[in-house]
Structures are given as C-alpha cells and as structure tokens.
Amino acid sequence: MNIHGDTGGIKKGLLAQLEQLYQFNVPTGQAITAELAQAMLSLSMLIEREVAIYLNRRGKVTQVAVGDLRTVDLPSTDSRRSEKRLSGIRCIHTHPGGDSRLSGIDISALKNMRFDLMAAISALPAGDEPEVSFGFISDIDDGQMHVRTAGPLSLSEFTRLAFTELLLQTDRLFSKNELAEPLLQTERVILVGLDQTGKWAIDDSLSELGQLAETAGAEVAAVIRQKKDRPDAALFIGKGKVQEIAVARQEHNANMIVFDDELTPSQQRNLEQALGVKIIDRTALILDIFAQRAKSHEGKLQVELAQLRYHLPRLGGQGLVLSRLGGGIGTRGPGETKLEVDKRRIRSRISDIEQQIEQIKKHREIHRKNRIAANLPAIALVGYTNAGKSTLLNQLTSAGVLAEDKLFATLDPTTRRTTLPSGLDVLLTDTVGFIQKLPHQLISAFRATLEEVVHADLLLHVIDASHPNHRRQMEAVCQVLGELQADQKPAILVFNKSDKLTAAELPGLLREQHSIAVSAAGGAGLDGLLQLIDAFLAKQTAAMELLIPYSDSGILAKLHETAVIKCTEYRDDGTYVKIELPVERQKDYLTYAIGAEA
C-alpha cells in the first residue's frame, strides 16, 4: 500500500481512491490545481481525517498520507538535496475541521523538512469555495529559520500564486545564508513528570530537571506533567499523554524527551517506538552531566562504571535489530549471540573498572592513615548540588576549586588544610553534591570517593537557604547519608547564601541545633563558622593523664593511633602520658587514668 499514516478503519474502496491521487500532475509554476485540491477535500470529509500530499518540483505526487487532526505525522521525504537548500518538496494537506490556518505542527514540519511550501486547505459550509492558508521560509538569522504565513485565500487565488518566483526567492535566501549541518545544533527537549501522591512536588522536581537539562547543554522546549497514582507498567504514562507528547514534539521541534523518573528498559523501548524520538530518564541525564564534568582518572572510571551498570539491562532490547540471519523465535540466531557477546564485554569491563577503583581506594586509605597519624581532624563538606560547598572551601582554605552556579560543578573530592581560631589544624574535604532521586548506580560507583564522608570526624551540611525547597533538599541529603551509613555523624548545619534572605527569615533557620547562617560568596559569617567548628571539636575531645605500666607497653602503640600525645615521661612505676582523644574512646583507658578533665 502506498498510503502512509493512520489508515486503520478506512474501507478498501476509499483507500483505492486515495491511491488515485498519485495520478495527478500539477503544471510547473503552480502550487496545486483546483481539481486535485477538491479531490483531496472530498476524501478528507469522507474519512474524517487529514489528507496530505507531497509534490516535487516537477509537479508529481510523491507521497500520500492520512491522519487525524491531532496525530497526523508527516512522513519524511526521499529528497537527497543538500541540507543547505530547500528539500524540493511541498506539502499540501487538508483541515477537515473548517479552519485553514496553519497549526504549530505545520510550521514545525515546514522548518524541519525545509519544505518549499506548507499549505492547508479547508472546506467552507454552504458550498462556498474552499480556502487556503500557506507558509514558507522567509528569513534565516544566525542559523535559525523564520516563517511567513499568508491567508486565508480562496482556492482560486491560491492556484494563481506565483509559485516559481516564491521558490527562486527562497532558494536565493538559502544559498546566501549557509546553514550549519545539522540545522538543529542544540538538543531541544520536552520534560515529562508524573505527579504522584506523597512524592516531591512535581513543579519543583520538573524545575530541577530543567536545570539538569540546561547543565547538560540542552534547551527546554516544553514541560508536560500527568497526575497518576502509579506509573503505567508499559509506558510509564497513559496512552493519551503519549499522543499529547507526540503533538508537542512536532509543535516545539523537539528531538528528545526526558522523563523525571527512572524508566525500566521496556518502558524506554515502548516509548521510543511510540514517539519515534530519543527517550532518556533523569538517571541517564545525570550520568551524562557527570561524564561531561569528570576530569580525574578516578572520576572518569566512576562515571563509566555507573554508565555501564545503567546500560547493561537496557542492552537486551537490541536483540531484534541485531538479528541478521533469522533462527529461532526470539532467542536464537547470530543477533542474540552478538547480544550475549556485548553483555559479556560490558560485564568484563565492569569487573576491570571495579578492580582499578579498588586499587585507588587502597591508595586513598594509605593517605587517610597518614592523616590520622598526623592527628588532624577531618571535616567533610556535604550538601545538595549547587548549595555552595566549593565556594565555601575556597573561602576557608584558598583552595582555588572551580565553583560555578551549575549543578554538579564538583565531582572529584578536594582536601585542603586550614587553621581554626584555637590554632588547631584541620582538613576540609569538598565532596560531590547530592540531589533528589540520585541514581543508585552513582552512589555505588562513587562509594570510594564518598568514603571521605564516612571517615570524617565532622560534617558541614551546606544548605542553600535561599532556595524555596531547602527543607526538602536537606531531607534528600540525609537520605543519601543514610545509604552511606553516615547519617549519625556529628554535623553542623551551614545555611549558605544568607545575603539573599531578609532579616525576618534568618531567625527561623537558626532554631536548628548546631547551625549558623553564612554567605560563602561574600564572606559573611565565616569567622563565626570557624569558631563554631572549633567549639564543636573541643567538645568531641577529652584530655587525660595516664600512667601506663611498662608491662602494658602495647597500650602506648595503640595510643599513637587514636590520640594526640602532648607529653611523655618515663617514671619508676611506668610511662606517664598526657593525651587528647575522642570522648567516646575515654572509657578504653580509664584503667590507667590518674586524672581527667572534660
């Protein structure tokens, strides 16, 4: 059959009449003949769907397509002309509803396909002459095409249109303003979210997804949401919403759909088949950002590991396209064999990366032991992405770490030394930012890096106090800390960006125990933060005087690992030491205590 589009339910006789449209020829220099337009309108009214024809510059009908008002999908042409020229094809279609004005989908198709002309014909009641509206590419500015529309005109006026002159004018425009290939350089995405009861507020979540898309280098063309108690097993969203997305994709010239939640492999495949466009989810988007921003060898390994773990279960959907020679039903043949080979290669690469990361982890453990031996307290900066952790580290230590107003500006941990007001030296470590719905693959892959959090003596939980949903962001950070089994670590809440708050808003924040408001960018409150850290660490340590019998000399070796030894004297009855150690370790040495002070 040579009829494209939605032909379901159309009788054979009407399909045969639609195929007769291929027999029409339009004289050179004329957009369409009245006879062909009337034939299209008659069939369109009978089938109650749009009828579209595609004509080349010789006036020959190359394709015929049908569809309804919302879902007609204009098929691609066979034109082999350069991307820097018009396609040499014009599309003329019907609007059986009676309004000939071009829709957003029509305009989008005109630009995407570089049609010579896009025209819509509609029938008027009471036997009046049909009317036509049309559009053409009128200008190119910085690689972007602009469209001019005209009409409604009567059908007779449209058939007298100086079509050849219009083509020459537009062709000259294209030759003068060369367009880069491909025409669409920036990925234009549509965001899709599911509003589920008890979950994050959908608007906030989609707003954050938009920030992620922009961080990845995409342009957000539209946002679509659906209220639904639970995701659809096959499509994640309802079938009606899939149709709405299909229309929006054409209207907004989008080339990717991004879902706010992680999709199953089958959902992703089904959506790609239904929409005919690349589908990714929040997890894939975050992984892409991490891949762009990973600089160190370790960071790149961790990102690759997370990507491989994400893509491995999604590889199965390629079995059908890999099959070349047939075989059994679904499971046999060289395609499936190639699939299994690919899976083995991925598993082998995952194993190799895990071994490399384990070696890096051991190397990091050596450095950590050296720091412990130096008796320097370790403080880890944690918090939601873009909360200002790197800016704070730079202010406190002059670290010179890249600090951007973007999500996930920091992937690799940076450790720097600073001195507190008491004279105590401490180590501050900047860590990767957390986010709601943080992919499990990332938590697992970055576990070696995040162990800096696990082994820290104190956490500085940096919070963007100016963000309207900073409470939810705090909860998301605590959830990730819980997965790392670091949620019971002592922590100071650092409410950053306080310069963006009013005086009335600050007291409400500082009701939290062990909290302080600062402006890392401006420097306000940083002295108070250092004093708070000083006081906090002082409470975590205790001073003790011990007299250890020479027969228990092994205790001295243990003390060197767990305490700061201030003074040592060798007496007749044993070794006298004055030490500072964590409060929770006091009980280990009470047997030898000759005096203690809190």
Coordinates of C-alpha atoms in Angstrom, one line a residue, residues 146-345:
H146 CA 11.8 32.2 10.2
V147 CA 8.4 31.5 8.5
R148 CA 6.0 33.9 6.9
T149 CA 2.3 32.8 6.6
A150 CA -0.4 34.1 4.4
G151 CA -4.2 33.6 4.1
P152 CA -6.8 32.5 4.2
L153 CA -7.2 32.9 0.4
S154 CA -9.8 31.4 -1.8
L155 CA -8.7 28.2 -3.6
S156 CA -8.7 30.0 -7.0
E157 CA -6.4 32.8 -5.6
F158 CA -4.1 30.2 -4.3
T159 CA -3.9 28.3 -7.6
R160 CA -2.8 31.6 -9.2
L161 CA 0.0 32.1 -6.7
A162 CA 3.4 33.0 -8.3
F163 CA 4.9 29.8 -7.0
T164 CA 8.1 29.8 -9.2
E165 CA 9.0 33.3 -8.1
L166 CA 8.5 32.3 -4.5
L167 CA 10.8 29.3 -4.9
L168 CA 13.5 31.4 -6.6
Q169 CA 13.4 33.9 -3.7
T170 CA 13.7 31.2 -1.0
D171 CA 16.4 29.3 -2.9
R172 CA 18.5 32.5 -3.1
L173 CA 17.9 33.0 0.6
F174 CA 19.3 29.6 1.4
S175 CA 22.4 30.0 -0.9
K176 CA 23.2 33.4 0.7
N177 CA 22.8 32.2 4.3
E178 CA 24.5 28.9 4.7
L179 CA 23.0 26.8 7.5
A180 CA 25.2 24.5 9.6
E181 CA 24.6 20.8 9.3
P182 CA 22.6 19.6 11.1
L183 CA 20.2 22.5 11.2
L184 CA 19.3 21.8 14.8
Q185 CA 22.6 22.0 16.8
T186 CA 21.2 22.3 20.3
E187 CA 19.1 19.4 21.6
R188 CA 15.6 20.6 22.3
V189 CA 13.9 18.5 25.0
I190 CA 10.5 18.1 26.4
L191 CA 10.4 17.3 30.1
V192 CA 7.8 14.8 31.3
G193 CA 6.9 14.2 35.0
L194 CA 4.4 12.1 36.9
D195 CA 2.6 13.8 39.8
Q196 CA 2.3 11.0 42.4
T197 CA 0.7 11.4 45.8
G198 CA 3.2 11.8 48.6
K199 CA 6.2 12.4 46.3
W200 CA 8.2 15.6 45.7
A201 CA 6.1 18.5 44.4
I202 CA 6.0 17.9 40.7
D203 CA 6.6 21.5 39.7
D204 CA 9.8 21.7 41.9
S205 CA 11.0 18.4 40.6
L206 CA 10.5 19.4 36.9
S207 CA 12.1 22.7 37.5
E208 CA 15.2 20.9 38.8
L209 CA 15.1 18.6 35.8
G210 CA 15.1 21.6 33.6
Q211 CA 18.2 22.9 35.4
L212 CA 19.8 19.5 34.8
A213 CA 18.9 19.6 31.1
E214 CA 20.4 23.1 30.7
T215 CA 23.5 22.0 32.6
A216 CA 23.9 19.1 30.1
G217 CA 23.6 21.7 27.2
A218 CA 20.0 21.1 26.1
E219 CA 17.2 23.7 25.6
V220 CA 13.9 23.0 27.3
A221 CA 11.2 23.4 24.7
A222 CA 8.1 22.3 26.8
V223 CA 7.1 20.7 30.1
I224 CA 4.3 18.1 30.3
R225 CA 3.0 16.6 33.6
Q226 CA 0.4 13.9 34.4
K227 CA -1.3 13.2 37.7
K228 CA -1.3 9.5 38.2
D229 CA -1.2 7.3 41.4
R230 CA 1.4 4.9 39.9
P231 CA 3.4 4.7 36.7
D232 CA 2.0 2.6 33.8
A233 CA 3.8 -0.6 33.5
A234 CA 4.3 -0.4 29.8
L235 CA 4.6 3.3 29.0
F236 CA 5.1 4.9 32.4
I237 CA 2.4 7.5 31.4
G238 CA -1.0 7.0 29.9
K239 CA -1.6 6.4 26.2
G240 CA -3.4 9.7 25.8
K241 CA -0.5 11.6 27.3
V242 CA 1.8 9.8 24.8
Q243 CA -0.3 11.3 22.0
E244 CA -0.1 14.7 23.6
I245 CA 3.7 14.4 23.7
A246 CA 3.8 13.3 20.1
V247 CA 2.0 16.5 19.1
A248 CA 4.1 18.7 21.4
R249 CA 7.3 17.2 19.9
Q250 CA 6.3 18.4 16.4
E251 CA 5.0 21.7 17.6
H252 CA 8.2 22.6 19.5
N253 CA 10.6 20.9 17.1
A254 CA 11.9 18.7 20.0
N255 CA 14.4 15.9 19.3
M256 CA 14.5 14.3 22.8
I257 CA 12.0 13.5 25.6
V258 CA 13.4 13.5 29.2
F259 CA 11.4 11.7 32.0
D260 CA 11.7 12.9 35.6
D261 CA 11.9 9.3 37.0
E262 CA 14.0 6.3 36.1
L263 CA 12.3 4.2 33.3
T264 CA 12.5 0.5 33.1
P265 CA 14.2 -0.8 29.9
S266 CA 10.8 -2.0 28.5
Q267 CA 9.2 1.4 29.2
Q268 CA 12.0 3.2 27.4
R269 CA 11.8 0.9 24.4
N270 CA 8.0 1.2 24.2
L271 CA 8.1 5.0 24.4
E272 CA 10.8 5.2 21.7
Q273 CA 8.7 3.0 19.4
A274 CA 5.5 5.1 20.1
L275 CA 7.2 8.5 19.7
G276 CA 10.0 7.8 17.3
V277 CA 12.4 10.0 19.2
K278 CA 15.2 9.5 21.7
I279 CA 13.9 8.9 25.2
I280 CA 16.1 9.3 28.3
D281 CA 15.3 9.5 32.0
R282 CA 16.6 11.5 34.9
T283 CA 19.3 8.9 35.7
A284 CA 20.7 9.0 32.2
L285 CA 20.7 12.8 32.2
I286 CA 22.6 13.0 35.5
L287 CA 25.1 10.4 34.2
D288 CA 25.6 12.5 31.1
I289 CA 26.4 15.6 33.2
F290 CA 28.8 13.5 35.3
A291 CA 30.5 12.3 32.1
Q292 CA 31.0 15.8 30.9
R293 CA 32.4 17.1 34.2
A294 CA 34.6 14.2 35.2
K295 CA 38.3 15.3 35.0
S296 CA 40.4 13.0 37.1
H297 CA 41.2 9.4 36.1
E298 CA 39.2 8.2 39.2
G299 CA 36.2 10.4 38.3
K300 CA 36.1 9.1 34.8
L301 CA 36.3 5.5 36.0
Q302 CA 33.5 6.0 38.4
V303 CA 31.3 7.6 35.8
E304 CA 32.0 4.9 33.3
L305 CA 31.2 2.2 35.9
A306 CA 27.8 3.9 36.7
Q307 CA 27.0 4.2 32.9
L308 CA 27.8 0.6 32.3
R309 CA 25.7 -0.6 35.2
Y310 CA 22.8 1.6 33.9
H311 CA 23.1 0.4 30.3
L312 CA 23.6 -3.3 30.8
P313 CA 20.0 -4.2 31.5
R314 CA 18.9 -2.0 28.6
L315 CA 21.1 -3.8 26.1
G316 CA 18.5 -6.6 25.8
G317 CA 16.1 -4.5 23.7
Q318 CA 18.6 -4.6 20.8
G319 CA 18.2 -8.3 20.2
L320 CA 15.7 -7.9 17.3
V321 CA 17.7 -5.4 15.4
L322 CA 21.0 -7.3 15.9
S323 CA 19.5 -10.5 14.3
R324 CA 20.6 -10.8 10.7
L325 CA 20.1 -14.4 9.6
G326 CA 16.9 -15.4 11.4
G327 CA 16.8 -18.5 13.6
G328 CA 14.5 -19.5 16.4
I329 CA 11.6 -17.4 17.7
G330 CA 13.2 -14.5 19.6
T331 CA 16.1 -16.3 21.2
R332 CA 18.3 -18.0 18.6
G333 CA 20.5 -16.7 15.8
P334 CA 23.6 -14.6 15.4
G335 CA 21.8 -11.5 16.7
E336 CA 21.3 -13.0 20.1
T337 CA 24.8 -14.4 20.1
K338 CA 26.2 -10.9 19.4
L339 CA 24.0 -9.6 22.2
E340 CA 25.5 -12.0 24.7
V341 CA 29.0 -11.1 23.5
D342 CA 28.2 -7.5 24.1
K343 CA 26.9 -8.2 27.6
R344 CA 30.0 -10.3 28.4
R345 CA 32.2 -7.5 27.3

